[in-house]
Coordinates of C-alpha atoms and ligand atoms in Angstrom, one line a residue:
Chain A
X24 CA 98.4 -29.6 -116.6
X25 CA 99.6 -31.8 -113.8
X26 CA 99.0 -30.7 -110.2
X27 CA 102.8 -30.7 -109.7
X28 CA 103.2 -28.2 -112.5
X29 CA 100.3 -26.1 -111.1
X30 CA 102.3 -25.7 -107.9
X31 CA 105.1 -24.0 -109.8
X32 CA 102.8 -21.6 -111.7
X33 CA 101.5 -18.2 -110.8
X34 CA 100.1 -15.1 -112.6
X35 CA 102.2 -13.9 -115.5
X36 CA 101.4 -10.3 -114.8
X37 CA 104.5 -8.6 -113.3
X38 CA 102.6 -6.5 -110.9
X39 CA 101.0 -9.6 -109.4
X40 CA 104.2 -11.3 -108.5
X41 CA 104.5 -9.5 -105.2
X42 CA 101.0 -10.1 -104.2
X43 CA 100.3 -13.2 -102.1
X44 CA 96.9 -13.4 -103.7
X45 CA 98.3 -14.4 -107.1
X46 CA 99.5 -17.8 -105.9
X47 CA 98.2 -20.4 -106.3
X48 CA 96.0 -19.7 -109.2
X49 CA 92.4 -20.8 -108.6
X50 CA 90.6 -23.3 -110.7
X51 CA 87.3 -22.7 -112.4
X52 CA 85.3 -25.3 -114.4
X53 CA 88.2 -27.8 -114.1
X54 CA 87.8 -31.2 -115.8
X55 CA 90.2 -33.7 -114.4
X56 CA 91.8 -36.8 -115.9
X57 CA 93.8 -39.6 -114.3
X58 CA 96.6 -41.4 -115.9
X59 CA 98.9 -44.2 -114.8
X60 CA 102.5 -43.2 -114.0
X61 CA 105.1 -45.5 -112.4
X62 CA 105.5 -44.7 -108.7
X63 CA 108.9 -43.3 -108.1
X64 CA 109.5 -42.4 -104.4
X65 CA 113.0 -41.0 -105.0
X66 CA 111.7 -38.4 -107.4
X67 CA 109.0 -37.5 -104.9
X68 CA 111.5 -37.2 -102.1
X69 CA 113.7 -34.9 -104.2
X70 CA 110.8 -32.7 -105.3
X71 CA 108.6 -32.4 -102.2
X72 CA 110.9 -29.9 -100.5
X73 CA 110.3 -27.6 -103.5
X74 CA 106.5 -27.9 -103.3
X75 CA 104.7 -25.0 -101.7
X76 CA 102.6 -27.0 -99.3
X77 CA 100.0 -24.3 -98.4
X78 CA 99.4 -23.7 -102.1
X79 CA 99.1 -27.5 -102.8
X80 CA 96.4 -27.7 -100.1
X81 CA 94.4 -24.9 -101.6
X82 CA 94.6 -26.5 -105.1
X83 CA 93.7 -30.0 -103.8
X84 CA 90.7 -28.6 -101.9
X85 CA 89.5 -26.7 -105.0
X86 CA 89.7 -29.9 -107.1
X87 CA 88.0 -32.0 -104.4
X88 CA 91.0 -34.0 -103.1
X89 CA 90.9 -34.6 -99.4
X90 CA 94.0 -36.7 -99.0
X91 CA 96.7 -34.0 -98.6
X92 CA 98.0 -34.1 -95.0
X93 CA 98.0 -30.7 -93.2
X94 CA 101.8 -30.8 -92.8
X95 CA 104.4 -31.6 -95.4
X96 CA 105.6 -35.2 -94.8
X97 CA 108.9 -35.5 -93.0
X98 CA 111.2 -37.1 -95.5
X99 CA 114.2 -39.4 -95.4
X100 CA 117.3 -37.2 -95.7
X101 CA 118.5 -37.6 -99.3
X102 CA 121.3 -40.3 -99.5
X103 CA 124.6 -38.5 -99.3
X104 CA 126.9 -38.6 -102.2
X105 CA 130.1 -38.8 -100.2
X106 CA 131.5 -42.2 -99.3
X107 CA 132.5 -41.0 -95.9
X108 CA 130.9 -43.0 -93.1
X109 CA 128.1 -41.0 -91.5
X110 CA 129.1 -39.9 -88.0
X111 CA 127.3 -41.9 -85.3
X112 CA 125.5 -38.9 -83.9
X113 CA 123.8 -38.4 -87.3
X114 CA 122.7 -42.0 -87.2
X115 CA 121.0 -41.4 -83.8
X116 CA 119.2 -38.2 -84.7
X117 CA 118.2 -39.1 -88.3
X118 CA 115.3 -41.3 -87.3
X119 CA 112.7 -39.0 -88.8
X120 CA 109.0 -39.6 -89.0
X121 CA 109.4 -41.1 -92.4
X122 CA 106.4 -40.4 -94.5
X123 CA 104.4 -43.6 -94.8
X124 CA 103.9 -45.4 -98.1
X125 CA 100.2 -44.5 -98.2
X126 CA 100.8 -40.8 -97.9
X127 CA 103.5 -40.9 -100.6
X128 CA 101.4 -42.9 -103.0
X129 CA 98.5 -40.5 -102.5
X130 CA 100.8 -37.6 -103.3
X131 CA 102.1 -39.4 -106.3
X132 CA 98.5 -39.8 -107.6
X133 CA 97.7 -36.2 -106.9
X134 CA 100.9 -34.5 -108.1
X135 CA 101.8 -36.7 -111.2
X136 CA 98.8 -38.8 -112.2
X137 CA 96.1 -36.1 -112.0
X138 CA 95.8 -33.6 -114.8
X139 CA 93.5 -30.7 -115.5
X140 CA 92.4 -31.2 -119.1
X141 CA 90.0 -28.3 -119.5
X142 CA 89.1 -25.2 -117.5
X143 CA 90.5 -21.9 -116.3
X144 CA 93.0 -20.8 -113.8
X145 CA 92.3 -17.4 -112.2
X146 CA 94.6 -15.0 -110.5
X147 CA 93.3 -14.0 -107.1
X148 CA 95.0 -10.6 -107.4
X149 CA 94.1 -9.2 -110.9
X150 CA 91.4 -11.6 -111.8
X151 CA 93.0 -12.6 -115.1
X152 CA 91.8 -16.0 -116.4
X153 CA 94.2 -18.4 -118.1
X154 CA 92.5 -21.0 -120.2
X155 CA 93.4 -24.7 -120.2
X156 CA 92.5 -26.6 -123.3
X157 CA 93.5 -30.2 -123.8
X158 CA 95.8 -30.0 -120.9
X159 CA 97.6 -27.0 -122.2
X160 CA 97.5 -23.6 -120.5
X161 CA 97.9 -20.3 -122.3
X162 CA 99.8 -17.7 -120.3
X163 CA 100.2 -15.1 -123.0
X164 CA 99.0 -11.7 -121.7
X165 CA 96.9 -9.2 -123.6
X166 CA 98.8 -6.0 -124.3
X167 CA 97.1 -4.0 -121.5
X168 CA 98.6 -6.3 -118.9
X169 CA 101.9 -6.9 -120.6
X170 CA 103.9 -4.1 -118.9
Chain B
X21 CA 145.5 -45.5 -113.7
X22 CA 145.6 -44.3 -117.2
X23 CA 142.8 -44.8 -119.7
X24 CA 142.3 -43.9 -123.4
X25 CA 139.0 -42.4 -124.4
X26 CA 138.0 -43.0 -128.0
X27 CA 136.1 -40.0 -129.3
X28 CA 134.3 -39.6 -132.6
X29 CA 135.6 -36.8 -134.7
X30 CA 132.4 -34.7 -135.0
X31 CA 131.4 -31.7 -132.9
X32 CA 134.9 -31.8 -131.5
X33 CA 134.6 -28.8 -129.2
X34 CA 131.9 -30.8 -127.2
X35 CA 134.3 -33.7 -126.4
X36 CA 136.1 -32.4 -123.4
X37 CA 133.2 -30.4 -121.9
X38 CA 131.0 -33.5 -122.1
X39 CA 133.5 -35.7 -120.3
X40 CA 134.0 -33.1 -117.7
X41 CA 130.3 -32.8 -117.1
X42 CA 130.0 -36.6 -116.9
X43 CA 132.8 -36.6 -114.3
X44 CA 130.6 -34.3 -112.2
X45 CA 127.6 -36.5 -112.6
X46 CA 129.6 -39.7 -111.8
X47 CA 131.4 -38.1 -109.0
X48 CA 134.9 -39.0 -110.3
X49 CA 138.0 -37.0 -110.8
X50 CA 139.3 -36.9 -114.3
X51 CA 142.7 -35.6 -115.3
X52 CA 143.4 -35.1 -119.0
X53 CA 147.0 -36.2 -119.7
X54 CA 146.7 -35.7 -123.5
X55 CA 143.8 -34.1 -125.4
X56 CA 143.5 -32.4 -128.8
X57 CA 140.4 -31.5 -130.7
X58 CA 142.2 -32.9 -133.8
X59 CA 142.6 -36.4 -132.3
X60 CA 140.0 -39.0 -131.4
X61 CA 142.4 -40.4 -128.8
X62 CA 142.7 -38.8 -125.4
X63 CA 144.6 -40.2 -122.4
X64 CA 143.1 -39.5 -119.0
X65 CA 144.0 -40.4 -115.4
X66 CA 141.2 -42.0 -113.3
X67 CA 141.2 -43.7 -109.9
X68 CA 140.1 -47.1 -111.1
X69 CA 138.3 -49.2 -113.7
X70 CA 134.9 -48.6 -112.1
X71 CA 135.4 -44.8 -112.4
X72 CA 136.3 -45.3 -116.1
X73 CA 133.1 -47.3 -116.8
X74 CA 131.0 -44.8 -114.9
X75 CA 132.6 -41.8 -116.6
X76 CA 131.7 -42.7 -120.2
X77 CA 128.6 -44.9 -119.6
X78 CA 126.3 -42.1 -120.9
X79 CA 128.7 -40.3 -123.2
X80 CA 127.5 -39.4 -126.7
X81 CA 130.8 -37.9 -128.0
X82 CA 132.9 -41.1 -127.4
X83 CA 132.6 -44.7 -128.4
X84 CA 134.4 -46.3 -125.4
X85 CA 137.1 -46.2 -122.8
X86 CA 140.2 -48.5 -122.6
X87 CA 142.7 -49.3 -119.9
X88 CA 145.9 -47.9 -121.4
X89 CA 148.5 -50.7 -121.7
X90 CA 151.1 -49.0 -123.9
X91 CA 151.8 -45.9 -126.0
X92 CA 154.5 -44.8 -128.4
X93 CA 155.3 -43.1 -131.7
X94 CA 156.7 -46.3 -133.2
X95 CA 156.0 -50.0 -132.7
X96 CA 159.3 -50.4 -131.0
X97 CA 158.4 -47.7 -128.5
X98 CA 154.9 -49.2 -128.1
X99 CA 156.3 -52.7 -127.3
X100 CA 158.7 -51.2 -124.8
X101 CA 156.1 -49.2 -123.0
X102 CA 153.7 -52.1 -123.0
X103 CA 156.2 -54.4 -121.3
X104 CA 157.1 -51.7 -118.8
X105 CA 153.6 -50.6 -118.0
X106 CA 151.5 -53.7 -118.1
X107 CA 153.5 -57.0 -118.1
X108 CA 152.5 -57.6 -114.5
X109 CA 148.8 -57.8 -115.7
X110 CA 149.3 -60.3 -118.5
X111 CA 149.0 -63.4 -116.4
X112 CA 145.5 -62.7 -115.3
X113 CA 144.3 -62.7 -118.9
X114 CA 146.1 -65.8 -120.0
X115 CA 143.1 -68.1 -120.2
X116 CA 140.1 -65.9 -120.9
X117 CA 138.5 -65.6 -124.3
X118 CA 139.7 -62.5 -126.2
X119 CA 140.2 -60.8 -129.5
X120 CA 142.3 -58.1 -131.0
X121 CA 140.8 -55.1 -132.7
X122 CA 142.4 -52.6 -135.0
X123 CA 141.5 -48.9 -134.9
X124 CA 143.2 -46.6 -137.4
X125 CA 142.5 -42.9 -137.7
X126 CA 143.3 -41.0 -140.9
X127 CA 145.0 -44.1 -142.3
X128 CA 144.4 -47.7 -143.2
X129 CA 146.0 -51.2 -142.9
X130 CA 145.3 -54.2 -145.1
X131 CA 144.0 -57.3 -143.2
X132 CA 147.3 -59.0 -143.7
X133 CA 149.2 -56.1 -142.3
X134 CA 146.8 -56.0 -139.3
X135 CA 147.4 -59.7 -138.7
X136 CA 151.1 -59.3 -138.9
X137 CA 151.0 -56.5 -136.3
X138 CA 148.7 -58.4 -134.0
X139 CA 151.1 -61.4 -134.2
X140 CA 153.9 -59.1 -133.0
X141 CA 152.1 -59.0 -129.6
X142 CA 152.0 -62.7 -129.0
X143 CA 154.7 -62.5 -126.3
X144 CA 151.9 -61.6 -123.9
X145 CA 151.1 -65.3 -124.0
X146 CA 147.3 -65.2 -124.1
X147 CA 146.3 -68.8 -124.5
X148 CA 142.5 -68.5 -124.2
X149 CA 140.1 -69.0 -127.1
X150 CA 139.9 -66.2 -129.7
X151 CA 136.3 -65.2 -130.0
X152 CA 135.3 -62.5 -132.5
X153 CA 131.9 -62.2 -131.0
X154 CA 131.5 -61.3 -127.3
X155 CA 134.9 -62.2 -126.0
X156 CA 135.7 -61.7 -122.4
X157 CA 138.4 -59.2 -123.2
X158 CA 139.1 -57.0 -126.2
X159 CA 142.5 -55.5 -126.9
X160 CA 142.7 -52.7 -129.4
X161 CA 145.6 -51.4 -131.3
X162 CA 145.1 -47.7 -132.1
X163 CA 147.1 -46.0 -134.9
X164 CA 146.8 -42.3 -135.5
X165 CA 148.1 -40.9 -138.8
X166 CA 148.6 -37.4 -139.9
X167 CA 145.7 -36.5 -142.2
X168 CA 146.6 -36.4 -145.9
X169 CA 150.3 -37.3 -145.3
X170 CA 152.2 -40.3 -146.5
X171 CA 154.2 -42.3 -144.1
X172 CA 153.6 -44.3 -140.9
X173 CA 151.4 -43.6 -137.9
X174 CA 152.3 -40.7 -135.6
X175 CA 150.9 -42.2 -132.4
X176 CA 150.2 -45.8 -131.3
X177 CA 148.4 -47.2 -128.3
X178 CA 147.3 -50.5 -127.0
X179 CA 144.3 -50.6 -124.8
X180 CA 142.1 -53.1 -123.0
X181 CA 138.4 -52.3 -123.5
X182 CA 136.7 -51.3 -120.2
X183 CA 133.4 -49.7 -121.0
X184 CA 131.0 -48.5 -123.7
X185 CA 129.0 -45.4 -124.1
X186 CA 125.5 -44.3 -125.2
X187 CA 126.6 -43.3 -128.7
X188 CA 124.7 -46.2 -130.2
X189 CA 121.3 -44.6 -129.2
X190 CA 121.8 -41.9 -131.9
X191 CA 120.2 -44.2 -134.4
X192 CA 117.0 -44.5 -132.2
X193 CA 116.7 -40.8 -131.7
X194 CA 117.5 -39.5 -135.2
X195 CA 115.1 -36.8 -136.4
X196 CA 114.5 -38.9 -139.5
X197 CA 112.5 -41.3 -137.5
X198 CA 110.8 -38.8 -135.1
X199 CA 107.1 -38.4 -135.5
X200 CA 106.7 -34.6 -134.7
X201 CA 109.4 -32.3 -135.9
X202 CA 109.8 -29.0 -137.8
X203 CA 112.6 -27.0 -139.3
X204 CA 113.7 -25.7 -135.8
X205 CA 114.0 -29.2 -134.2
X206 CA 117.5 -29.6 -132.7
X207 CA 119.6 -32.4 -134.2
X208 CA 119.3 -35.3 -131.7
X209 CA 123.1 -35.8 -131.3
X210 CA 123.5 -32.1 -130.2
X211 CA 120.4 -32.3 -128.0
X212 CA 121.8 -35.4 -126.2
X213 CA 125.2 -33.7 -125.8
X214 CA 123.4 -30.6 -124.4
X215 CA 121.5 -32.8 -122.0
X216 CA 124.8 -34.3 -120.7
X217 CA 126.4 -30.9 -120.4
X218 CA 123.4 -29.7 -118.3
X219 CA 123.7 -32.8 -116.1
X220 CA 120.2 -34.1 -116.8
X221 CA 119.5 -37.2 -114.6
X222 CA 116.9 -39.1 -112.7
X223 CA 114.9 -37.2 -110.0
X224 CA 115.6 -33.8 -111.5
X225 CA 113.3 -31.3 -113.1
X226 CA 114.4 -29.6 -116.3
X227 CA 112.7 -26.8 -118.2
X228 CA 113.0 -25.5 -121.8
X229 CA 111.5 -22.1 -122.3
X230 CA 111.7 -22.3 -126.1
X231 CA 110.6 -25.9 -126.4
X232 CA 109.5 -26.1 -130.0
X233 CA 109.0 -29.7 -130.8
X234 CA 110.6 -30.9 -127.6
X235 CA 114.1 -31.9 -128.8
X236 CA 115.8 -31.0 -125.5
X237 CA 113.2 -32.3 -123.1
X238 CA 113.3 -35.6 -124.9
X239 CA 117.1 -35.8 -124.6
X240 CA 117.0 -34.9 -120.9
X241 CA 114.3 -37.4 -120.2
X242 CA 116.3 -40.1 -122.0
X243 CA 118.8 -39.6 -119.2
X244 CA 116.0 -39.8 -116.6
X245 CA 115.0 -36.1 -115.9
X246 CA 111.4 -35.0 -115.6
X247 CA 110.9 -32.3 -118.1
X248 CA 108.6 -29.3 -118.9
X249 CA 108.6 -26.8 -121.7
X250 CA 106.9 -23.7 -122.9
X251 CA 106.8 -21.8 -126.1
X252 CA 105.5 -18.4 -127.1
X253 CA 104.2 -20.0 -130.3
X254 CA 101.1 -22.0 -129.2
X255 CA 101.1 -24.0 -132.4
X256 CA 104.3 -25.7 -131.2
X257 CA 102.7 -26.8 -128.0
X258 CA 99.3 -27.8 -129.4
X259 CA 100.9 -29.7 -132.3
X260 CA 99.4 -30.5 -135.7
X261 CA 97.7 -33.4 -137.4
X262 CA 97.1 -35.1 -134.1
X263 CA 100.9 -35.1 -133.3
X264 CA 102.6 -33.0 -130.6
X265 CA 105.5 -33.2 -128.2
X266 CA 103.7 -36.0 -126.3
X267 CA 103.7 -38.1 -129.4
X268 CA 107.5 -38.0 -129.5
X269 CA 107.8 -38.8 -125.8
X270 CA 105.4 -41.8 -126.3
X271 CA 107.5 -42.9 -129.3
X272 CA 110.5 -43.3 -127.1
X273 CA 108.7 -44.7 -124.1
X274 CA 109.4 -41.6 -122.1
X275 CA 106.0 -40.2 -121.7
X276 CA 106.0 -40.7 -117.9
X277 CA 108.9 -38.3 -117.7
X278 CA 107.2 -35.4 -119.5
X279 CA 105.5 -33.2 -117.0
X280 CA 103.8 -30.4 -119.0
X281 CA 104.0 -28.0 -121.9
X282 CA 102.3 -24.6 -121.9
X283 CA 102.2 -21.4 -123.9
X284 CA 104.1 -18.5 -122.4
X285 CA 106.7 -15.8 -123.0
X286 CA 110.0 -15.8 -121.0
X287 CA 109.6 -12.0 -120.3
X288 CA 106.3 -12.7 -118.6
X289 CA 107.0 -16.1 -117.3
X290 CA 104.2 -17.7 -115.2
X291 CA 106.8 -19.8 -113.2
X292 CA 106.8 -18.8 -109.6
X293 CA 109.8 -17.6 -107.7
X294 CA 112.1 -20.0 -106.0
X295 CA 115.1 -22.1 -106.8
X296 CA 113.4 -25.3 -107.8
X297 CA 114.8 -26.1 -111.3
X298 CA 117.7 -28.5 -111.7
X299 CA 118.4 -27.5 -115.3
X300 CA 117.3 -25.1 -118.0
X301 CA 118.1 -25.7 -121.7
X302 CA 117.2 -23.4 -124.5
X303 CA 117.7 -22.6 -128.1
X304 CA 116.3 -19.1 -128.1
X305 CA 114.9 -18.0 -131.5
X306 CA 117.1 -15.4 -133.0
X307 CA 114.6 -14.3 -135.5
X308 CA 116.5 -14.5 -138.7
X309 CA 113.3 -14.7 -140.7
X310 CA 110.7 -12.6 -138.8
X311 CA 112.6 -10.7 -136.1
X312 CA 112.1 -11.7 -132.5
X313 CA 108.8 -11.3 -130.9
X314 CA 107.8 -10.8 -127.4
X315 CA 104.5 -9.6 -126.0
X316 CA 103.7 -5.9 -126.2
X317 CA 103.3 -3.4 -129.0
X318 CA 106.2 -1.7 -130.6
X319 CA 105.3 1.9 -129.9
X320 CA 104.3 1.3 -126.3
X321 CA 100.6 1.7 -127.2
X322 CA 98.2 -1.2 -127.2
X323 CA 97.6 -1.1 -123.5
X324 CA 93.9 -0.4 -124.1
X325 CA 91.5 -3.2 -123.5
X326 CA 90.2 -4.5 -126.9
X327 CA 86.6 -5.6 -127.4
X328 CA 85.4 -7.9 -130.2
X329 CA 81.7 -8.6 -130.6
X330 CA 81.0 -7.4 -127.0
X331 CA 83.6 -9.7 -125.5
X332 CA 87.0 -8.8 -124.2
X333 CA 89.3 -9.7 -127.1
X334 CA 92.0 -11.3 -125.0
X335 CA 89.5 -13.8 -123.5
X336 CA 88.4 -15.0 -126.9
X337 CA 90.1 -18.2 -127.9
X338 CA 91.4 -16.9 -131.2
X339 CA 92.9 -13.8 -129.6
X340 CA 96.5 -13.3 -130.7
X341 CA 98.4 -10.9 -128.5
X342 CA 100.4 -8.2 -130.3
X343 CA 104.1 -8.8 -130.3
X344 CA 107.0 -6.4 -130.4
X345 CA 110.5 -6.6 -131.7
X346 CA 113.0 -7.7 -129.0
X347 CA 116.7 -7.7 -129.0
X348 CA 118.4 -11.1 -128.9
X349 CA 121.0 -9.8 -126.5
X350 CA 118.2 -8.5 -124.2
X351 CA 116.5 -11.9 -124.3
X352 CA 119.7 -13.7 -123.4
X353 CA 120.1 -11.4 -120.4
X354 CA 116.5 -12.2 -119.4
X355 CA 117.3 -15.9 -119.7
X356 CA 120.4 -15.6 -117.5
X357 CA 118.4 -13.7 -114.9
X358 CA 115.6 -16.2 -115.0
X359 CA 118.2 -19.0 -114.6
X360 CA 119.9 -17.3 -111.7
X361 CA 116.5 -17.0 -109.9
X362 CA 115.2 -20.5 -110.5
X363 CA 118.2 -22.9 -110.6
X364 CA 119.2 -24.8 -107.5
X365 CA 122.8 -24.6 -106.4
X366 CA 125.0 -26.2 -109.0
X367 CA 122.0 -26.4 -111.4
X368 CA 123.0 -25.7 -115.0
X369 CA 121.8 -23.5 -117.8
X370 CA 122.7 -24.4 -121.4
X371 CA 121.8 -22.0 -124.2
X372 CA 122.5 -21.9 -127.8
X373 CA 123.4 -18.7 -129.5
X374 CA 124.6 -17.7 -132.9
X375 CA 128.0 -16.1 -133.5
X376 CA 129.1 -14.8 -136.9
X377 CA 132.3 -16.4 -137.9
X378 CA 133.9 -13.0 -138.3
X379 CA 132.8 -11.7 -134.9
X380 CA 135.1 -11.7 -131.8
X381 CA 134.1 -14.9 -130.1
X382 CA 134.6 -13.7 -126.5
X383 CA 132.7 -10.4 -126.6
X384 CA 129.2 -11.7 -127.1
X385 CA 129.1 -14.2 -124.2
X386 CA 126.6 -12.9 -121.7
X387 CA 127.5 -13.0 -118.0
X388 CA 125.6 -13.0 -114.7
X389 CA 127.1 -12.6 -111.2
X390 CA 125.4 -15.8 -110.0
X391 CA 126.3 -17.9 -113.0
X392 CA 129.7 -19.4 -113.7
X393 CA 130.5 -20.1 -117.3
X394 CA 131.4 -23.8 -117.5
X395 CA 132.0 -24.4 -121.1
X396 CA 131.7 -23.0 -124.6
X397 CA 131.1 -25.4 -127.5
X398 CA 131.0 -24.4 -131.1
X399 CA 129.1 -25.7 -134.1
X400 CA 130.4 -24.2 -137.4
X401 CA 128.3 -23.8 -140.5
X402 CA 129.3 -22.5 -143.9
X403 CA 128.8 -18.8 -143.2
X404 CA 128.1 -18.6 -139.5
X405 CA 128.5 -20.6 -136.4
X406 CA 126.6 -21.0 -133.2
X407 CA 127.8 -22.0 -129.8
X408 CA 126.5 -23.7 -126.8
X409 CA 127.1 -21.9 -123.5
X410 CA 126.8 -23.8 -120.3
X411 CA 126.6 -22.1 -116.9
X412 CA 126.6 -23.3 -113.4
X413 CA 124.4 -21.6 -110.7
X414 CA 126.8 -20.8 -107.9
X415 CA 125.9 -20.9 -104.3
X416 CA 125.3 -17.4 -102.9
X417 CA 128.7 -17.4 -101.1
X418 CA 130.6 -18.0 -104.4
X419 CA 129.1 -15.0 -106.2
X420 CA 131.4 -12.8 -108.2
X421 CA 130.4 -9.2 -107.9
X422 CA 132.2 -8.2 -111.1
X423 CA 130.5 -9.1 -114.3
X424 CA 132.6 -10.5 -117.0
X425 CA 131.9 -10.2 -120.7
X426 CA 129.2 -8.2 -122.2
X427 CA 127.3 -5.8 -120.0
X428 CA 123.5 -5.8 -120.1
X429 CA 122.5 -4.6 -123.6
X430 CA 121.0 -1.2 -123.8
X431 CA 118.0 -1.1 -126.0
X432 CA 118.1 1.9 -128.3
X433 CA 116.6 0.8 -131.6
X434 CA 112.9 0.0 -132.2
X435 CA 112.9 -2.2 -135.3
X436 CA 114.0 -5.8 -135.3
X437 CA 116.9 -4.8 -137.5
X438 CA 118.1 -2.1 -135.1
X439 CA 117.8 -4.4 -132.2
X440 CA 119.3 -7.6 -133.5
X441 CA 122.8 -7.3 -134.8
X442 CA 123.0 -10.9 -135.7
X443 CA 119.9 -10.8 -137.8
X444 CA 121.0 -7.6 -139.6
X445 CA 124.4 -9.1 -140.4
X446 CA 122.9 -12.4 -141.5
X447 CA 121.0 -10.5 -144.2
X448 CA 124.1 -8.5 -145.1
X449 CA 125.8 -11.8 -145.7
X450 CA 128.4 -11.0 -143.0
X451 CA 130.2 -8.8 -145.5
X452 CA 131.2 -6.1 -143.2
X453 CA 133.9 -6.2 -140.6
X454 CA 132.6 -6.5 -137.0
X455 CA 131.7 -3.2 -135.4
X456 CA 132.1 -3.0 -131.7
X457 CA 129.0 -0.9 -131.1
X458 CA 126.9 -3.8 -132.5
X459 CA 127.7 -5.8 -129.5
X460 CA 126.0 -3.4 -127.1
Ligands
ZN509 ZN1 97.4 -11.5 -111.7

């Protein structure tokens, strides 16, 4: 289970969806594995706006990563699809604090190259444990929770 | 400028929707001047040659695109149209290497006939070397005959080859050579077409909630998307004999684009709220053999905690949750609702659903106020057919408050047979005329 995926997962119990305690799920006995994946800044740039930053910080801390900045990096605006020339005012104001290469590479390592191979994810609201085996999490609910 | 698209006559109802989807991806405007599902030749209007190349560069349903130099119903007409339309262009091709190709549909020409016809175009004065292999320019004479009828061709075209497609990859992706498959694996041609209809591309995240052996994620990742999938059947995700979805991704060199697979049920999805998916593709199980299963017990009981050997049953590894019958229509509604909640603006949902041949085609198409139906493609089998529905997530301001098509199914029955009109009619052999109540 990649850390990027973990950022999109919460408790499967319907009653937990409204509780802020159910997200992110908390790791227990997590065994990590690193793999090598080609660095692709344009994918990161597209996906970072969808990442829940507070949740990512919690997950990273629980797994022992200390490289996540406290604020989500300020990103280049996505290249526009239109072939109209950008108005000059946009050129002046779009000098953002572009996330530096190091921060982006660290995020790439954490989000895409780091995987939880074994362990459990626990809901902070209902306490339900979801097992991860060989990188695969099981979110099927027992019948007493499945309503 | 006018161009001719050379389709391949299989899965014909996918042709036009695929090209229209690719036009969205490539950001080009395409205008169909002539199109018929019965013909492999379609004439379109596009801004320029670059647009034409971009339009079909990842097409699966077509073999290539040609700048249209002439058209007619007889050779006399074709020559006349060619002179009028393109004589100003001839000079720029006078010294390049070239060849002529012949493309006949539903008919044939002997080699000597072909040579004679090609000779009849020599007034264009191409003096460059003729190269059968990798010439700079290829000019193709297209002849379309009426199937099964004697006589000459009905339509003729002359085109200059401009750009190829991705159709040649079908050989690489065929299920025959794939390492991990089962009986539910989607044919690779249809999976790749589905990926095009859903606008799979680089920097996007795609999700398949009925992932099986990963046919759709593989197709989407071929076009650059990062993919994830889940299945209610853990055996699919875990694989067997040391082979699983990852094995397939590795086989195609796409492993870096596979994010994750997990075990879950769409009705109790663990995916968090938010519009963060670019595309959703699914071939929901319609339970012809076993009836659909979702978590929960049929009679509403089974909410007690179960203990086995002093341990909570559901925490044991081998615990298998009870499953209850589920109406296919209700599942489609759940899927549409899920898509509306998770897709980005203009993100797409493609889903496969069965339709009995004798059922009214329009009635069964589910609708959602946030989703616009983009296309309906049909695959016909001997006794039934299935169709691929593709929807676009509208921006909030574009929502239609009125729901078209079938209203949300009311669940009355309790057995799989009661709940699933398709499954029941499948076993009845589609003998009975369609009954409106069946459709909920
Ligand atoms: Zn919970």
